[in-house]
Coordinates of C-alpha atoms in Angstrom, one line a residue:
Chain L
X30 CA 46.2 -6.4 4.4
X31 CA 44.7 -3.9 6.8
X32 CA 44.3 -1.4 4.1
X33 CA 42.5 -4.0 2.1
X34 CA 40.2 -4.7 5.0
X35 CA 39.5 -1.0 5.4
X36 CA 38.6 -0.6 1.8
X37 CA 36.3 -3.6 2.1
X38 CA 34.6 -2.1 5.1
X39 CA 34.1 1.3 3.4
X40 CA 32.7 -0.5 0.4
X41 CA 30.3 -2.7 2.3
X42 CA 29.0 0.0 4.6
X43 CA 27.1 3.0 3.3
X44 CA 28.2 6.4 4.5
X45 CA 26.9 8.1 7.7
X46 CA 24.3 10.2 5.7
X47 CA 22.6 6.9 4.8
X48 CA 22.0 6.1 8.4
X49 CA 20.4 9.5 9.0
X50 CA 18.2 9.1 6.0
X51 CA 17.2 5.5 6.8
X52 CA 16.8 6.1 10.5
X53 CA 13.0 5.9 10.3
X54 CA 13.1 2.4 8.8
X55 CA 15.8 1.2 11.1
X56 CA 14.1 2.6 14.2
X57 CA 10.8 0.9 13.3
X58 CA 12.5 -2.5 12.7
X59 CA 14.5 -2.4 15.9
X60 CA 11.6 -1.0 17.9
X61 CA 9.4 -3.8 16.6
X62 CA 11.8 -6.4 17.8
X63 CA 12.2 -4.8 21.2
X64 CA 8.4 -4.4 21.6
X65 CA 8.1 -8.1 21.0
X66 CA 10.6 -8.9 23.8
X67 CA 9.0 -6.3 26.1
X68 CA 5.9 -8.6 26.2
X69 CA 7.9 -10.8 28.5
X70 CA 8.4 -8.2 31.2
X71 CA 5.2 -7.3 33.0
X72 CA 5.3 -3.9 34.7
X73 CA 2.0 -2.4 35.6
X74 CA -0.5 -5.3 36.2
X75 CA -3.5 -3.1 35.2
X76 CA -1.9 -2.3 31.9
X77 CA 0.4 -5.2 31.1
X78 CA 1.0 -4.0 27.5
X79 CA 1.9 -0.4 28.3
X80 CA 5.6 -1.0 27.9
X81 CA 5.3 -2.4 24.4
X82 CA 3.0 0.4 23.4
X83 CA 5.4 3.0 24.7
X84 CA 8.3 1.4 22.9
X85 CA 6.3 1.3 19.7
X86 CA 5.3 4.9 20.1
X87 CA 8.9 6.1 20.7
X88 CA 10.2 4.1 17.7
X89 CA 7.9 6.2 15.5
X90 CA 9.6 9.4 16.6
X91 CA 12.5 9.2 14.1
X92 CA 10.1 8.9 11.2
X93 CA 8.6 12.2 12.2
X94 CA 11.7 14.1 13.3
X95 CA 14.2 13.0 10.6
X96 CA 11.9 14.0 7.7
X97 CA 11.1 17.3 9.3
X98 CA 14.8 18.1 9.6
X99 CA 15.6 17.0 6.1
X100 CA 12.7 18.7 4.5
X101 CA 13.3 21.9 6.3
X102 CA 17.0 22.3 6.2
X103 CA 18.2 23.4 2.8
X104 CA 21.1 21.7 1.2
X105 CA 21.6 19.2 4.0
X106 CA 22.8 15.7 3.4
X107 CA 22.1 15.8 -0.3
X108 CA 18.3 15.6 0.2
X109 CA 17.6 19.0 -1.2
X110 CA 20.2 19.0 -3.9
X111 CA 19.1 18.9 -7.5
X112 CA 20.1 15.3 -7.8
X113 CA 19.6 13.4 -4.5
X114 CA 21.8 10.4 -4.0
X115 CA 20.8 6.7 -3.7
X116 CA 22.5 4.0 -1.7
X117 CA 22.5 0.2 -1.5
X118 CA 22.6 0.0 -5.3
X119 CA 19.4 2.0 -5.9
X120 CA 17.8 0.1 -3.0
X121 CA 17.3 3.2 -1.0
X122 CA 16.6 6.5 -2.6
X123 CA 17.3 9.5 -0.4
X124 CA 15.1 12.0 -2.0
X125 CA 12.3 14.2 -0.7
X126 CA 9.6 11.8 -1.9
X127 CA 11.0 9.2 0.5
X128 CA 11.1 11.6 3.4
X129 CA 7.6 12.8 2.7
X130 CA 6.3 9.2 2.8
X131 CA 8.3 8.5 6.0
X132 CA 6.5 11.5 7.6
X133 CA 3.0 10.4 6.6
X134 CA 3.6 6.8 7.6
X135 CA 5.2 7.7 10.9
X136 CA 2.4 10.0 11.9
X137 CA -0.2 7.5 10.7
X138 CA 1.4 4.7 12.7
X139 CA 1.6 6.8 15.8
X140 CA -2.1 7.7 15.3
X141 CA -3.1 4.1 14.9
X142 CA -1.2 3.0 18.0
X143 CA -2.7 5.9 20.0
X144 CA -6.2 5.0 18.8
X145 CA -5.6 1.4 19.9
X146 CA -4.5 2.6 23.3
X147 CA -7.3 5.0 24.1
X148 CA -10.3 2.9 23.0
X149 CA -11.7 0.0 24.9
X150 CA -11.8 -2.5 22.1
X151 CA -8.4 -1.2 21.0
X152 CA -6.9 -2.0 24.4
X153 CA -7.9 -5.6 24.0
X154 CA -6.1 -5.6 20.7
X155 CA -3.0 -3.9 22.0
X156 CA -0.7 -6.7 22.8
X157 CA 3.1 -6.7 22.0
X158 CA 2.5 -8.6 18.8
X159 CA 0.2 -5.9 17.5
X160 CA 2.8 -3.2 18.1
X161 CA 5.5 -5.4 16.5
X162 CA 3.3 -6.2 13.4
X163 CA 2.3 -2.6 13.0
X164 CA 5.8 -1.3 13.2
X165 CA 7.0 -4.0 10.7
X166 CA 4.2 -3.2 8.3
X167 CA 5.1 0.5 8.5
X168 CA 8.8 -0.3 7.9
X169 CA 7.7 -2.4 4.9
X170 CA 5.7 0.6 3.5
X171 CA 8.8 2.8 4.0
X172 CA 11.1 0.4 2.4
X173 CA 8.8 0.0 -0.6
X174 CA 8.3 3.7 -1.0
X175 CA 12.0 4.5 -0.9
X176 CA 13.2 1.6 -3.1
X177 CA 14.6 2.2 -6.6
X178 CA 14.7 -1.3 -7.8
X179 CA 12.6 -4.4 -7.8
X180 CA 14.3 -6.6 -5.1
X181 CA 14.0 -4.0 -2.3
X182 CA 10.5 -3.2 -3.5
X183 CA 9.5 -6.8 -3.3
X184 CA 11.0 -7.3 0.1
X185 CA 9.2 -4.2 1.4
X186 CA 6.0 -5.3 -0.2
X187 CA 6.1 -8.7 1.4
X188 CA 7.1 -7.3 4.8
X189 CA 4.1 -5.1 4.6
X190 CA 1.7 -7.7 3.2
X191 CA 2.6 -10.5 5.5
X192 CA 2.3 -8.3 8.6
X193 CA -1.1 -7.1 7.3
X194 CA -2.5 -10.7 6.7
X195 CA -1.8 -11.3 10.4
X196 CA -3.2 -8.0 11.5
X197 CA -6.5 -8.5 9.7
X198 CA -7.0 -11.9 11.3
X199 CA -5.7 -10.7 14.6
X200 CA -8.8 -11.5 16.6
X201 CA -8.6 -15.3 16.3
X202 CA -12.1 -15.9 17.8
X203 CA -13.7 -13.5 15.3
X204 CA -15.0 -15.5 12.4
X205 CA -15.4 -12.5 10.2
X206 CA -11.9 -11.2 10.9
X207 CA -10.4 -14.6 10.0
X208 CA -12.5 -14.9 6.9
X209 CA -11.3 -11.4 5.8
X210 CA -7.7 -12.4 6.6
X211 CA -7.9 -15.6 4.5
X212 CA -9.5 -13.7 1.6
X213 CA -6.9 -11.0 1.9
X214 CA -4.1 -13.6 2.1
X215 CA -5.2 -15.5 -1.0
X216 CA -5.8 -12.3 -3.1
X217 CA -2.6 -10.6 -1.8
X218 CA -0.4 -13.6 -2.4
X219 CA -1.7 -14.1 -5.9
X220 CA -1.2 -10.4 -6.6
X221 CA 2.4 -10.7 -5.3
X222 CA 3.0 -13.6 -7.6
X223 CA 1.6 -11.7 -10.6
X224 CA 3.8 -8.7 -9.8
X225 CA 6.8 -11.1 -9.6
X226 CA 6.0 -12.9 -12.9
X227 CA 5.5 -9.5 -14.6
X228 CA 8.8 -8.3 -13.4
X229 CA 10.5 -11.5 -14.6
X230 CA 9.2 -10.7 -18.1
X231 CA 10.3 -7.1 -17.9
X232 CA 13.7 -8.3 -16.6
X233 CA 13.9 -10.7 -19.5
X234 CA 13.6 -7.7 -21.8
X235 CA 15.8 -5.1 -20.2
X236 CA 18.2 -7.2 -18.1
X237 CA 17.9 -4.9 -15.2
X238 CA 15.7 -4.6 -12.1
X239 CA 16.0 -0.8 -11.6
X240 CA 13.1 1.5 -12.1
X241 CA 15.5 3.9 -13.8
X242 CA 16.2 1.3 -16.5
X243 CA 12.5 0.8 -17.3
X244 CA 12.5 3.3 -20.2
X245 CA 14.6 0.7 -22.1
X246 CA 11.6 -1.5 -22.2
X247 CA 10.2 -1.7 -25.8
X248 CA 6.4 -1.3 -25.5
X249 CA 4.9 -2.4 -28.8
X250 CA 3.1 -5.4 -30.1
X251 CA 6.3 -6.7 -31.7
X252 CA 7.5 -7.4 -28.1
X253 CA 4.6 -9.4 -26.5
X254 CA 6.7 -10.5 -23.5
X255 CA 7.5 -6.9 -22.6
X256 CA 3.9 -5.7 -22.9
X257 CA 2.4 -8.6 -21.0
X258 CA 5.1 -8.3 -18.3
X259 CA 4.4 -4.6 -17.8
X260 CA 0.7 -5.2 -17.9
X261 CA 1.0 -8.0 -15.2
X262 CA 3.2 -5.7 -13.1
X263 CA 0.6 -2.9 -13.2
X264 CA -2.3 -5.3 -12.6
X265 CA -0.5 -6.7 -9.5
X266 CA 0.0 -3.3 -8.1
X267 CA -3.6 -2.4 -8.9
X268 CA -4.7 -5.4 -6.9
X269 CA -2.7 -4.1 -3.9
X270 CA -4.1 -0.6 -4.4
X271 CA -7.7 -1.8 -4.6
X272 CA -8.4 -0.5 -8.1
X273 CA -11.5 -1.8 -9.9
X274 CA -11.8 -4.5 -11.5
X275 CA -9.3 -5.9 -8.9
X276 CA -11.1 -4.5 -5.9
X277 CA -13.2 -7.5 -4.9
X278 CA -11.2 -8.2 -1.7
X279 CA -11.4 -4.6 -0.5
X280 CA -14.9 -4.3 1.0
X281 CA -14.7 -7.7 2.6
X282 CA -11.4 -7.1 4.2
X283 CA -12.3 -3.6 5.3
X284 CA -15.5 -4.9 6.9
X285 CA -13.9 -7.9 8.6
X286 CA -10.9 -6.1 10.1
X287 CA -11.1 -4.0 13.3
X288 CA -11.9 -0.4 12.5
X289 CA -8.6 0.9 13.9
X290 CA -6.7 -1.4 11.7
X291 CA -9.0 -0.8 8.7
X292 CA -8.0 2.9 8.9
X293 CA -4.4 1.9 8.8
X294 CA -4.9 -0.5 5.9
X295 CA -6.9 1.7 3.7
X296 CA -4.5 4.6 3.9
X297 CA -0.8 3.9 4.7
X298 CA -0.7 0.7 2.5
X299 CA -2.0 2.8 -0.4
X300 CA 0.6 5.5 0.3
X301 CA 3.4 2.9 -0.2
X302 CA 2.0 1.5 -3.5
X303 CA 1.2 5.0 -4.8
X304 CA 4.8 6.0 -4.2
X305 CA 6.1 2.9 -6.1
X306 CA 3.9 3.7 -9.1
X307 CA 5.0 7.3 -8.9
X308 CA 8.6 6.2 -9.2
X309 CA 7.9 3.6 -11.8
X310 CA 5.9 5.9 -14.1
X311 CA 8.0 9.0 -13.3
X312 CA 10.9 7.5 -15.3
X313 CA 8.9 7.6 -18.5
X314 CA 8.7 4.9 -21.1
X315 CA 10.4 4.3 -24.4
X316 CA 9.1 5.4 -27.7
X317 CA 6.4 7.8 -28.8
X318 CA 3.6 5.4 -27.9
X319 CA 5.0 3.9 -24.7
X320 CA 3.7 6.6 -22.4
X321 CA 0.3 6.9 -24.1
X322 CA -0.1 3.1 -24.0
X323 CA 0.4 3.0 -20.2
X324 CA -1.9 6.1 -19.9
X325 CA -4.6 4.1 -21.7
X326 CA -4.3 1.3 -19.2
X327 CA -4.8 3.7 -16.4
X328 CA -7.6 5.5 -18.3
X329 CA -9.6 2.2 -18.1
X330 CA -8.7 1.5 -14.5
X331 CA -9.6 5.0 -13.4
X332 CA -13.0 5.0 -15.1
X333 CA -13.9 1.5 -13.8
X334 CA -12.8 2.4 -10.3
X335 CA -14.7 5.6 -10.0
X336 CA -17.8 3.8 -11.6
X337 CA -17.6 0.9 -9.2
X338 CA -16.8 3.1 -6.2
X339 CA -19.7 5.5 -6.9
X340 CA -22.4 3.0 -7.9
X341 CA -21.8 0.1 -5.6
X342 CA -21.4 2.3 -2.6
X343 CA -25.0 3.2 -3.0
X344 CA -26.4 -0.3 -2.4
X345 CA -24.6 -1.0 0.8
X346 CA -25.8 -0.3 4.3
X347 CA -22.7 -1.0 6.3
X348 CA -20.7 2.2 6.8
X349 CA -17.4 0.4 6.6
X350 CA -18.4 -1.1 3.2
X351 CA -19.4 2.4 2.1
X352 CA -16.1 3.8 3.1
X353 CA -14.4 0.8 1.3
X354 CA -16.2 1.8 -1.9
X355 CA -15.2 5.4 -1.3
X356 CA -11.6 4.3 -1.1
X357 CA -12.0 2.4 -4.4
X358 CA -13.4 5.7 -5.9
X359 CA -10.4 7.5 -4.5
X360 CA -8.1 4.9 -6.0
X361 CA -9.7 5.9 -9.3
X362 CA -8.4 9.4 -8.7
X363 CA -4.9 8.0 -8.1
X364 CA -5.2 6.3 -11.4
X365 CA -6.1 9.6 -13.0
X366 CA -2.8 10.9 -11.6
X367 CA -0.9 7.9 -12.9
X368 CA -2.4 8.4 -16.4
X369 CA -1.2 12.0 -16.2
X370 CA 2.3 10.9 -15.1
X371 CA 2.5 8.3 -17.9
X372 CA 1.9 11.1 -20.4
X373 CA 4.1 13.7 -18.7
X374 CA 6.6 11.7 -16.6
X375 CA 8.9 14.7 -15.8
X376 CA 6.1 17.0 -14.8
X377 CA 6.8 18.4 -11.3
X378 CA 3.3 19.6 -11.0
X379 CA 1.8 16.1 -11.6
X380 CA 4.2 14.5 -9.1
X381 CA 3.4 17.2 -6.5
X382 CA -0.4 16.6 -7.0
X383 CA 0.1 12.9 -6.3
X384 CA 2.0 13.7 -3.1
X385 CA -0.6 16.3 -2.0
X386 CA -3.5 14.0 -2.7
X387 CA -1.8 11.1 -0.8
X388 CA -1.4 13.2 2.3
X389 CA -4.9 14.6 2.2
X390 CA -6.5 11.2 1.5
X391 CA -4.6 9.6 4.4
X392 CA -5.7 12.2 6.9
X393 CA -9.3 12.1 5.9
X394 CA -9.6 8.3 5.9
X395 CA -7.7 7.9 9.1
X396 CA -10.0 10.4 10.8
X397 CA -13.2 8.8 9.4
X398 CA -12.2 5.3 10.5
X399 CA -11.1 6.6 13.9
X400 CA -14.6 8.0 14.5
X401 CA -16.0 4.7 13.4
X402 CA -13.8 2.8 15.8
X403 CA -14.9 5.0 18.6
X404 CA -18.6 4.6 17.8
X405 CA -18.2 0.9 17.4
X406 CA -16.5 0.7 20.6
X407 CA -19.6 1.9 22.5
X408 CA -22.1 -0.2 20.6
X409 CA -21.1 -3.1 18.4
X410 CA -19.1 -3.9 15.4
X411 CA -20.0 -3.1 11.8
X412 CA -22.3 0.0 12.1
X413 CA -25.1 0.3 9.7
X414 CA -26.1 3.6 8.1
X415 CA -29.3 3.9 10.1
X416 CA -27.5 3.5 13.3
X417 CA -26.0 7.0 12.9
X418 CA -29.4 8.6 13.1
X419 CA -29.5 11.5 15.5
X420 CA -25.7 11.5 16.1
X421 CA -25.7 15.3 15.5
X422 CA -27.7 15.8 18.7
X423 CA -26.1 13.1 20.8
X424 CA -22.5 13.8 20.1
X425 CA -22.2 17.0 18.1
X426 CA -18.4 17.1 18.2
X427 CA -18.0 13.6 16.7
X428 CA -20.7 14.5 14.2
X429 CA -19.0 17.7 13.1
X430 CA -15.7 15.9 12.7
X431 CA -17.3 13.0 10.7
X432 CA -19.0 15.6 8.5
X433 CA -15.6 17.3 7.8
X434 CA -14.1 13.9 6.8
X435 CA -17.1 12.9 4.7
X436 CA -17.2 16.2 2.9
X437 CA -13.5 15.9 2.3
X438 CA -13.8 12.4 0.8
X439 CA -16.6 13.6 -1.4
X440 CA -14.5 16.6 -2.5
X441 CA -16.7 19.4 -1.5
X442 CA -14.8 22.7 -1.3
X443 CA -14.3 23.8 2.3
X444 CA -12.8 20.4 3.2
X445 CA -9.3 19.2 2.2
X446 CA -10.3 16.7 -0.4
X447 CA -11.4 19.3 -2.8
X448 CA -7.9 20.9 -3.2
X449 CA -6.3 17.5 -3.7
X450 CA -8.8 16.6 -6.4
X451 CA -8.5 20.0 -7.9
X452 CA -4.7 19.7 -8.3
X453 CA -5.1 16.2 -9.8
X454 CA -7.6 17.3 -12.3
X455 CA -5.8 20.4 -13.1
X456 CA -2.6 18.5 -13.9
X457 CA -4.6 16.0 -15.9
X458 CA -6.2 18.6 -18.0
X459 CA -2.9 20.4 -18.6
X460 CA -1.5 17.2 -20.3
X461 CA -4.7 16.8 -22.4
X462 CA -6.7 14.2 -20.4
X463 CA -9.8 16.3 -20.6
X464 CA -12.1 13.4 -21.4
X465 CA -11.0 11.4 -18.4
X466 CA -11.2 14.4 -16.1
X467 CA -14.9 15.0 -17.2
X468 CA -15.7 11.3 -16.6
X469 CA -14.2 11.5 -13.1
X470 CA -16.1 14.6 -12.2
X471 CA -19.4 13.4 -13.5
X472 CA -19.1 10.0 -11.8
X473 CA -18.0 11.7 -8.6
X474 CA -21.4 13.4 -8.5
X475 CA -23.1 9.9 -8.3
X476 CA -20.9 9.1 -5.3
X477 CA -22.3 12.3 -3.6
X478 CA -25.5 10.4 -3.1
X479 CA -24.1 8.0 -0.5
X480 CA -21.9 10.6 1.1
X481 CA -24.8 12.9 1.5
X482 CA -27.1 10.1 2.7
X483 CA -24.7 9.6 5.6
X484 CA -24.9 13.3 6.4
X485 CA -28.7 13.2 6.3
X486 CA -28.7 10.3 8.8
X487 CA -26.3 12.2 11.1
X488 CA -28.0 15.6 11.1
X489 CA -31.6 15.4 9.9
X490 CA -33.0 12.0 11.1
X491 CA -34.2 11.7 14.7
X492 CA -32.6 9.2 16.8
X493 CA -34.2 5.7 16.8
X494 CA -33.8 2.8 19.2
X495 CA -31.2 1.2 17.1
X496 CA -29.0 4.3 16.8
X497 CA -25.6 4.4 18.5
X498 CA -25.0 5.8 21.9
X499 CA -21.5 7.1 22.0
X500 CA -19.7 6.4 25.2
X501 CA -19.0 9.5 27.3
X502 CA -16.1 8.9 29.7
X503 CA -12.4 9.6 30.1
X504 CA -11.6 7.5 27.0
X505 CA -14.1 9.5 24.9
X506 CA -12.4 12.7 25.9
X507 CA -9.0 11.5 24.6
X508 CA -10.6 10.3 21.4
X509 CA -12.4 13.6 21.0
X510 CA -9.1 15.6 21.3
X511 CA -7.3 13.3 18.9
X512 CA -10.1 13.3 16.3
X513 CA -10.4 17.0 16.7
X514 CA -6.7 17.4 15.9
X515 CA -7.1 15.3 12.8
X516 CA -10.1 17.2 11.6
X517 CA -8.3 20.5 12.2
X518 CA -5.2 19.1 10.4
X519 CA -7.4 18.1 7.4
X520 CA -8.7 21.6 7.1
X521 CA -5.2 23.0 7.5
X522 CA -3.7 20.7 5.0
X523 CA -6.5 21.6 2.6
X524 CA -5.6 25.3 2.9
X525 CA -1.8 25.4 3.2
X526 CA -1.0 21.8 2.0
X527 CA -0.8 22.5 -1.7
X528 CA 1.6 25.3 -1.2
X529 CA 3.7 23.2 1.1
X530 CA 3.8 20.3 -1.3
X531 CA 4.8 22.7 -4.1
X532 CA 7.9 23.4 -2.1
X533 CA 8.9 19.7 -2.1
X534 CA 11.5 18.8 -4.7
X535 CA 10.0 15.7 -6.5
X536 CA 13.2 14.7 -8.2
X537 CA 14.0 11.0 -8.0
X538 CA 17.3 10.1 -6.4
X539 CA 19.8 8.4 -8.7
X540 CA 22.6 6.1 -7.8
X541 CA 26.1 7.7 -7.9
X542 CA 28.1 5.6 -10.3
X543 CA 30.9 3.7 -8.5
X544 CA 34.4 4.3 -10.0
X545 CA 35.6 0.9 -11.0
X546 CA 37.4 -0.9 -13.8
X547 CA 34.3 -2.7 -14.9
X548 CA 33.0 -1.8 -18.3
X549 CA 29.9 0.3 -18.3
X550 CA 27.0 -2.1 -17.6
X551 CA 24.4 -0.2 -19.6
X552 CA 26.1 -0.8 -23.0
X553 CA 27.1 -4.4 -22.5
X554 CA 23.5 -5.1 -21.4
X555 CA 21.9 -3.8 -24.5
X556 CA 24.3 -5.7 -26.6
X557 CA 23.7 -9.0 -24.8
X558 CA 20.0 -8.3 -24.7
X559 CA 18.9 -8.2 -28.3
X560 CA 19.8 -11.8 -29.3
X561 CA 18.3 -13.2 -26.2
X562 CA 15.1 -11.4 -26.6
X563 CA 15.0 -12.3 -30.3
X564 CA 15.5 -15.9 -29.5
X565 CA 12.6 -16.2 -27.1
X566 CA 10.4 -14.1 -29.1
X567 CA 7.9 -16.3 -31.0
X568 CA 7.5 -13.8 -33.8
Chain N
X27 CA 15.5 -25.9 -31.4
X28 CA 15.0 -24.3 -28.0
X29 CA 17.9 -24.0 -25.6
X30 CA 17.5 -25.0 -22.0
X31 CA 16.8 -21.5 -20.6
X32 CA 14.2 -20.9 -23.2
X33 CA 12.5 -24.2 -22.5
X34 CA 12.6 -23.3 -18.8
X35 CA 10.9 -20.0 -19.6
X36 CA 8.1 -21.6 -21.5
X37 CA 7.7 -24.2 -18.8
X38 CA 7.4 -21.4 -16.2
X39 CA 4.6 -19.9 -18.2
X40 CA 2.8 -23.2 -18.2
X41 CA 3.4 -23.5 -14.4
X42 CA 2.0 -20.0 -14.0
X43 CA -1.1 -20.8 -15.9
X44 CA -1.6 -24.0 -13.8
X45 CA -1.2 -22.0 -10.6
X46 CA -3.5 -19.3 -11.8
X47 CA -6.2 -21.9 -12.7
X48 CA -5.7 -23.5 -9.3
X49 CA -6.3 -20.2 -7.5
X50 CA -9.3 -19.4 -9.6
X51 CA -11.1 -22.7 -9.8
X52 CA -10.2 -24.6 -6.7
X53 CA -12.6 -24.5 -3.9
X54 CA -10.4 -25.8 -1.1
X55 CA -8.4 -23.0 0.6
X56 CA -5.4 -25.3 1.2
X57 CA -5.2 -26.1 -2.5
X58 CA -5.6 -22.5 -3.3
X59 CA -2.6 -21.8 -1.1
X60 CA -0.6 -24.5 -2.8
X61 CA -1.5 -23.0 -6.2
X62 CA -0.1 -19.7 -4.9
X63 CA 3.1 -21.5 -4.1
X64 CA 3.2 -22.9 -7.7
X65 CA 2.7 -19.3 -9.0
X66 CA 5.7 -18.1 -6.9
X67 CA 7.8 -21.0 -8.1
X68 CA 6.9 -20.3 -11.7
X69 CA 8.1 -16.7 -11.3
X70 CA 11.3 -18.0 -9.7
X71 CA 11.9 -20.3 -12.7
X72 CA 11.2 -17.4 -15.0
X73 CA 13.7 -15.2 -13.2
X74 CA 16.5 -17.8 -13.3
X75 CA 15.9 -18.5 -17.0
X76 CA 15.8 -14.7 -17.7
X77 CA 19.0 -14.3 -15.8
X78 CA 20.7 -16.9 -18.0
X79 CA 19.2 -15.3 -21.2
X80 CA 20.2 -11.8 -20.4
X81 CA 23.6 -12.6 -18.9
X82 CA 23.0 -10.8 -15.7
X83 CA 23.0 -12.2 -12.1
X84 CA 20.1 -10.1 -10.7
X85 CA 17.5 -12.7 -11.4
X86 CA 19.2 -15.4 -9.6
X87 CA 19.5 -13.2 -6.5
X88 CA 15.8 -12.4 -6.7
X89 CA 15.1 -16.2 -6.7
X90 CA 16.7 -16.6 -3.2
X91 CA 14.7 -13.6 -1.9
X92 CA 11.5 -15.0 -3.3
X93 CA 12.2 -18.5 -1.8
X94 CA 12.5 -16.9 1.7
X95 CA 9.3 -14.8 1.1
X96 CA 7.4 -17.9 -0.1
X97 CA 8.3 -19.7 3.1
X98 CA 7.0 -16.8 5.1
X99 CA 3.8 -16.7 3.2
X100 CA 3.3 -20.4 3.5
X101 CA 3.8 -20.1 7.3
X102 CA 1.3 -17.3 7.6
X103 CA -1.2 -19.0 5.3
X104 CA -1.1 -22.3 7.1
X105 CA -1.5 -20.5 10.4
X106 CA -4.6 -18.6 9.1
X107 CA -6.1 -21.8 7.7
X108 CA -5.6 -23.6 11.0
X109 CA -7.2 -20.8 12.9
X110 CA -10.1 -20.7 10.4
X111 CA -10.6 -24.5 10.7
X112 CA -10.8 -24.2 14.5
X113 CA -13.6 -21.6 14.4
X114 CA -15.6 -22.9 11.4
X115 CA -14.5 -26.6 11.1
X116 CA -14.3 -26.1 7.3
X117 CA -11.7 -24.8 4.8
X118 CA -14.0 -24.7 1.8
X119 CA -14.0 -21.3 0.1
X120 CA -17.7 -21.5 -0.4
X121 CA -18.2 -21.5 3.4
X122 CA -16.6 -18.0 3.6
X123 CA -19.8 -16.0 3.5
X124 CA -20.0 -14.1 6.8
X125 CA -19.0 -11.0 4.8
X126 CA -21.5 -10.2 2.1
X127 CA -20.0 -9.0 -1.1

């Protein structure tokens, strides 16, 4: 009896190494709950929400420390072995891609919390609910980036999305924020449903929810359910990533949300989705034309995204809208990487390029939106392009940092963005996507117009009456230090980042098969499958 | 002759189309939200039918997760709609034009 109980315990609880690997997620979830309770206790009357903020900040520590330990220590806990393990039935993959994501998301969350704490407008936002929602959203991103099958992925996706719907409409009196939240909610929920329906069709075909079983999917016109299912799945994810032609919610939501949160949304959310697509595509597809078919889908998405991002950015005056279109253009670059991955799923170079570009893009966009949040703080919401005039004279430091970020997003050599794009295009050309690479580069040149028009406003135009007057007080000093660190980091990552990323082992974790008396599921599935699929197939 | 799970599968496609049309063509945000719920339930039905057709249990487990998620989304959506109604006194999609786009 007791022996039975012990075996049951050992079967239902994962080993200790799991808790170390998953510590970032667990700490964020527990920290979020504690932060919510902490709102009840009021310590310092001047800063009633300090306690929740501190709890939130501390709960991000594991997501920085644990990945650093696991990425640095060779051979420890299976993370650096040739075949990293997975736990919870592929629900949690303990590989270096997961740890890499945890590190980015942890640092990004700490940055967002810190930005909210040191700016005036941010401090009005910073209530225990904000801390709780931010931590839950980050935990959702981590869950979805480390999931190896659909159910965990969907849970993480919804944890992230539902937290974000609330965060966008967090200022309940602000009509624009609420409008953005409602739009985001309707679009996001529809996208979730499309992902779900797509996965139902894929599941109908392969009888499994694991990404590692996706190569069993027959991609050809004889199998319309499989093709439509995969297409719906990819379209749903493109919705969440903000890829054109599914980008329409992006600019509205970015403009309506508070800048601190916009920075969070435009970067970390994409990190999670990008990692999912990396895992889905990295397993490869069946048949000789499976991979090329998926690559064609991403070919179209990449071209449309870079076109929309470059051209529509020109006509807008609001800086947040311009940055939103810039992030659509950057999503186009991610699609280029996915097209590469679809053609060469096992290519370590392509996977590392995606990781490097994700890190670089996150740093650049977080920094740019942090400066915007600071400038908005001292004047008003939703800055226009003209209002930056003369910033180079009034606040040279902020102007220099903003210039570094804008150059990076545009992909001009000294800044980090160039190296990321270089790696992406390099890996794309090496698998034969020359045409797409040329399209990307040519259309990027169009986007230079609006990036450079921002720089012209900052450095060359004289200040006018409408231009911003950055606040200069104690808060501003903190912001300056923080933004300076990010600007420095973006340069540093641009220089040493590619080499560091090349040291990351991009192998996906696989579940260790459990020793049991059950027949091998893979075989029985494929036998059961064919009549069922044949029966529902109208052809 | 279609078996029951296949019939359910085709019915779920129909439901999905109805929901999608509702999200795209309805102008009232409350009805758009209800259409999203129809979409989620269509996917649920498809998962359960696919589970029966493939002889695996995964799909039925997904259904329970999705039901919980749909409840969360409904709660958040209703809260947002109420907050919107309080500030704008309207829940028509056409009145959402503070953000140009």
